[in-house]
Coordinates of C-alpha atoms in Angstrom, one line a residue:
M1 CA 5.2 -10.9 26.3
A2 CA 2.8 -13.9 26.1
G3 CA 2.6 -17.0 24.0
T4 CA 0.3 -19.6 22.5
T5 CA 0.9 -23.1 21.2
S6 CA 0.5 -24.0 17.6
A7 CA -1.0 -27.3 16.3
D8 CA 2.4 -29.0 16.2
G9 CA 3.3 -27.9 19.8
T10 CA 5.5 -25.0 18.8
L11 CA 5.4 -22.0 21.1
I12 CA 4.5 -18.8 19.3
S13 CA 5.4 -15.7 21.3
Y14 CA 3.7 -12.3 21.0
D15 CA 3.2 -8.9 22.5
R16 CA -0.4 -7.8 23.1
T17 CA -1.1 -4.1 23.5
G18 CA -4.1 -1.8 23.4
T19 CA -7.9 -2.2 23.7
G20 CA -10.6 -2.7 21.1
P21 CA -11.1 -5.2 18.2
A22 CA -8.3 -7.8 17.8
L23 CA -5.7 -7.1 15.1
I24 CA -2.9 -9.4 14.3
L25 CA 0.3 -8.2 12.5
V26 CA 2.0 -10.7 10.2
L27 CA 5.5 -9.5 9.3
G28 CA 7.9 -10.3 6.4
A29 CA 11.3 -11.8 5.8
F30 CA 14.1 -10.8 8.1
N31 CA 11.6 -9.5 10.6
D32 CA 10.9 -10.4 14.2
R33 CA 8.2 -8.6 16.1
G34 CA 10.6 -5.7 16.8
A35 CA 9.9 -4.6 13.2
G36 CA 6.3 -4.1 14.0
A37 CA 6.6 -2.6 17.5
A38 CA 6.1 1.0 16.4
L39 CA 3.1 0.2 14.2
A40 CA 1.6 -1.8 17.0
E41 CA 2.0 1.1 19.4
R42 CA 0.3 3.5 16.9
L43 CA -2.6 1.1 16.5
S44 CA -3.0 0.2 20.1
S45 CA -5.3 3.2 20.8
D46 CA -7.9 1.7 18.6
F47 CA -7.2 -2.1 18.6
T48 CA -6.0 -4.9 20.7
V49 CA -2.8 -5.6 18.7
Y50 CA -1.1 -9.0 18.6
N51 CA 2.4 -8.5 17.3
Y52 CA 4.1 -11.9 17.1
D53 CA 7.4 -13.6 16.2
R54 CA 6.8 -15.9 13.3
R55 CA 8.2 -19.3 14.0
G56 CA 12.0 -19.6 14.1
R57 CA 12.3 -15.9 14.9
G58 CA 12.8 -13.9 18.1
R59 CA 11.3 -15.9 21.0
S60 CA 9.1 -18.2 19.1
G61 CA 10.0 -21.8 18.7
D62 CA 10.4 -23.9 15.6
A63 CA 10.2 -27.5 14.4
P64 CA 11.8 -29.6 11.7
G65 CA 9.9 -29.6 8.4
S66 CA 8.2 -26.3 9.1
G67 CA 6.6 -24.4 6.1
V68 CA 3.5 -22.7 4.9
D69 CA 1.0 -25.1 6.6
Q70 CA 2.7 -24.8 10.0
E71 CA 2.8 -21.0 9.7
I72 CA -0.9 -20.9 8.9
D73 CA -1.5 -23.1 11.9
D74 CA 0.5 -20.5 13.9
L75 CA -1.9 -17.7 12.8
S76 CA -4.9 -20.0 13.5
A77 CA -3.6 -20.3 17.1
L78 CA -3.3 -16.6 17.4
L79 CA -6.8 -16.1 16.1
A80 CA -8.1 -18.5 18.7
E81 CA -6.1 -16.5 21.3
A82 CA -7.6 -13.3 20.1
G83 CA -11.2 -14.6 20.7
G84 CA -11.9 -16.7 17.6
N85 CA -11.5 -14.1 14.8
A86 CA -9.6 -10.9 14.1
L87 CA -8.5 -8.3 11.7
V88 CA -5.2 -9.0 10.1
F89 CA -2.4 -6.8 8.6
G90 CA 0.3 -8.5 6.5
Y91 CA 3.5 -7.0 5.4
S92 CA 5.7 -8.1 2.4
S93 CA 6.0 -11.9 2.3
G94 CA 3.9 -11.9 5.5
A95 CA 1.2 -10.3 3.3
V96 CA 1.2 -13.3 1.0
L97 CA 1.2 -15.6 4.0
A98 CA -1.9 -13.8 5.3
L99 CA -3.6 -14.1 1.9
R100 CA -2.9 -17.8 1.9
A101 CA -4.4 -18.1 5.4
A102 CA -7.5 -16.2 4.3
A103 CA -7.8 -18.5 1.2
R104 CA -7.6 -21.4 3.6
G105 CA -10.7 -20.1 5.4
L106 CA -9.2 -18.8 8.7
P107 CA -11.6 -16.5 10.5
I108 CA -10.1 -13.2 9.3
T109 CA -12.8 -10.5 9.2
R110 CA -10.9 -7.9 7.2
L111 CA -7.4 -8.1 5.7
A112 CA -5.0 -5.3 4.8
V113 CA -1.7 -6.2 3.0
Y114 CA 1.3 -3.9 2.3
D115 CA 3.4 -4.6 -0.7
P116 CA 2.7 -8.3 -1.2
P117 CA 5.5 -9.5 -3.6
F118 CA 3.2 -11.8 -5.4
L119 CA 4.9 -13.4 -8.5
V120 CA 7.1 -10.3 -9.0
N121 CA 9.3 -9.8 -12.0
G122 CA 7.8 -12.7 -13.9
S123 CA 8.7 -15.2 -11.2
T124 CA 6.7 -18.4 -10.8
P125 CA 5.8 -20.7 -7.9
A126 CA 8.6 -23.0 -9.2
Y127 CA 11.1 -20.2 -8.9
W128 CA 10.3 -19.6 -5.2
T129 CA 10.3 -23.4 -4.4
A130 CA 13.7 -23.7 -6.0
L131 CA 15.0 -20.7 -4.0
A132 CA 13.6 -22.3 -0.8
D133 CA 15.4 -25.6 -1.5
R134 CA 18.7 -23.7 -2.1
I135 CA 18.3 -21.8 1.2
D136 CA 17.7 -25.1 3.0
A137 CA 20.8 -26.6 1.5
L138 CA 23.0 -23.6 2.5
V139 CA 21.7 -23.7 6.0
A140 CA 22.3 -27.4 6.3
D141 CA 25.9 -26.7 5.3
D142 CA 26.2 -24.0 8.0
R143 CA 26.5 -21.3 5.3
R144 CA 23.9 -19.0 6.9
G145 CA 25.6 -15.9 5.6
D146 CA 25.3 -17.2 2.0
A147 CA 21.7 -18.0 2.6
V148 CA 21.0 -14.4 3.7
E149 CA 22.8 -13.0 0.7
L150 CA 21.0 -15.4 -1.7
Y151 CA 17.6 -14.2 -0.4
Q152 CA 18.7 -10.6 -0.5
T153 CA 19.7 -10.9 -4.2
R154 CA 17.3 -13.5 -5.6
G155 CA 14.4 -12.9 -3.2
V156 CA 14.4 -9.2 -2.5
G157 CA 16.3 -8.0 -5.6
M158 CA 19.1 -6.1 -3.8
P159 CA 22.1 -5.1 -6.0
E160 CA 25.2 -7.2 -5.4
E161 CA 27.2 -4.2 -4.3
V162 CA 24.7 -3.3 -1.6
V163 CA 24.7 -6.8 -0.3
V164 CA 28.5 -6.8 -0.1
Q165 CA 28.4 -3.4 1.8
L166 CA 25.9 -4.9 4.4
R167 CA 28.2 -7.8 5.3
G168 CA 29.7 -5.8 8.2
A169 CA 26.4 -4.3 9.4
P170 CA 25.7 -4.6 13.1
F171 CA 22.4 -6.4 12.4
R172 CA 24.0 -9.0 10.2
P173 CA 24.3 -11.6 13.0
A174 CA 20.5 -11.3 13.6
L175 CA 19.9 -11.9 9.9
E176 CA 22.0 -15.0 10.0
A177 CA 20.2 -16.3 13.1
M178 CA 16.9 -16.4 11.2
A179 CA 18.4 -17.5 7.8
H180 CA 16.6 -20.8 7.9
T181 CA 13.2 -19.0 8.1
L182 CA 13.9 -17.4 4.7
A183 CA 12.9 -20.8 3.2
Y184 CA 9.5 -20.4 4.9
D185 CA 9.1 -17.0 3.2
A186 CA 10.1 -18.3 -0.2
R187 CA 7.6 -21.2 0.1
A188 CA 4.9 -18.7 1.1
L189 CA 5.7 -16.8 -2.1
A190 CA 5.4 -20.1 -4.1
S191 CA 1.7 -19.4 -4.2
P192 CA -0.7 -20.5 -7.0
A193 CA -1.4 -17.8 -9.6
D194 CA -5.1 -17.8 -8.7
L195 CA -4.5 -17.2 -5.0
P196 CA -6.0 -13.6 -4.9
A197 CA -9.2 -14.8 -6.6
T198 CA -9.8 -17.3 -3.8
V199 CA -9.8 -14.6 -1.0
S200 CA -13.4 -13.3 -0.7
I201 CA -13.1 -11.2 2.5
P202 CA -12.8 -7.4 2.3
T203 CA -9.1 -6.8 1.5
L204 CA -7.1 -3.6 1.1
V205 CA -3.9 -3.7 -0.9
L206 CA -1.5 -1.0 0.0
H207 CA 1.6 0.0 -2.0
G208 CA 4.5 2.4 -1.2
V209 CA 4.5 4.2 -4.6
D210 CA 8.1 5.4 -4.1
G211 CA 9.4 1.9 -3.3
P212 CA 10.7 -0.8 -5.6
P213 CA 9.0 -0.4 -9.0
V214 CA 8.6 -4.2 -9.4
L215 CA 6.1 -4.1 -6.6
S216 CA 3.8 -1.7 -8.3
G217 CA 2.5 -4.1 -10.9
A218 CA 2.3 -7.0 -8.4
T219 CA 0.2 -5.1 -5.9
Q220 CA -2.2 -3.7 -8.5
A221 CA -2.6 -7.2 -10.0
V222 CA -3.4 -8.6 -6.6
A223 CA -6.0 -5.9 -5.9
Q224 CA -7.6 -6.4 -9.3
A225 CA -7.9 -10.2 -8.8
L226 CA -9.5 -10.0 -5.4
P227 CA -13.3 -10.4 -5.5
N228 CA -13.7 -7.8 -2.7
G229 CA -10.4 -5.9 -2.9
E230 CA -9.3 -2.2 -3.0
Y231 CA -6.0 -0.7 -4.0
L232 CA -4.4 2.3 -2.3
G233 CA -1.1 3.7 -3.5
L234 CA 0.7 5.7 -0.8
V235 CA 2.5 8.6 -2.5
G236 CA 5.9 9.4 -0.9
Q237 CA 6.1 6.0 0.8
T238 CA 8.6 3.2 0.2
H239 CA 8.6 -0.4 1.2
D240 CA 9.2 0.7 4.9
L241 CA 6.4 0.6 7.5
V242 CA 5.6 4.2 8.6
P243 CA 3.1 4.1 11.4
E244 CA 2.1 7.8 11.1
V245 CA 1.0 7.1 7.5
L246 CA -0.4 3.5 7.9
G247 CA -2.2 4.1 11.2
P248 CA -5.0 6.4 10.0
V249 CA -5.5 4.4 6.7
L250 CA -5.7 1.1 8.6
C251 CA -8.1 2.5 11.2
D252 CA -10.5 3.7 8.5
F253 CA -10.3 0.5 6.5
Y254 CA -10.9 -1.8 9.5
G255 CA -13.7 0.5 10.6
G256 CA -15.4 -0.1 7.3
A257 CA -14.5 2.7 5.0
L258 CA -11.7 4.8 3.6
T259 CA -12.2 8.6 3.7
A260 CA -12.8 10.5 0.5
G261 CA -9.4 12.1 0.9
Q262 CA -7.7 8.7 1.1
R263 CA -9.6 7.4 -2.0
G264 CA -8.3 10.5 -3.8
R265 CA -4.8 9.0 -3.5
L266 CA -5.7 5.9 -5.3
T267 CA -3.3 5.4 -8.3

């Protein structure tokens, strides 16, 4: 484990594995770097992979008033740590954060995003901002469990009965520990509608075709709006990260081209 210091002095911890071009993983809500460990291992034969804890999670620090700007600063610090520029892979809300960083002009050379929940189900930036404010209020009242369940239902779209069943899950304390960071995710998703059109670097939008249907339209809309974007639907995949499937696709994309067989799976 290593670390770098963000612009506001916050320590951002990461694991660095492998050799080759630098590749940074930006994970989503409820994720620390443990969620990306298997994918990092799969990619480490081709890349130097930086798998980090976003601020407020795992072993990374945090600071009052953190939000999108500070998280983009964190990624900027990692890019400097990686040599000044890097490939980036973003997952779920981390995918939208990565898009926002690319739009800000961070030195990302090629970007792949998996299931970016961009303005899903008719939601608006105002919807996500209001959700973030409600999460902040619940955390301030020490109602972290309620904040977790609010994001699960209003952010992720999980059915109420499933949320209730998960209250006793062994990983529930870990979710509550990072409950305050859910406001960071919600504010990342409060992105302007023209965000994809402002990202000019080569970008691959991946979608797990057998995952939540609401993400199908969102991912295709992002790909269509990107000036230099491609869309790849992964048949048989859900919203979960499966290294055996993602590894070959990412290697080919970051190398400059998808194979004819992979393009045949475009939907």
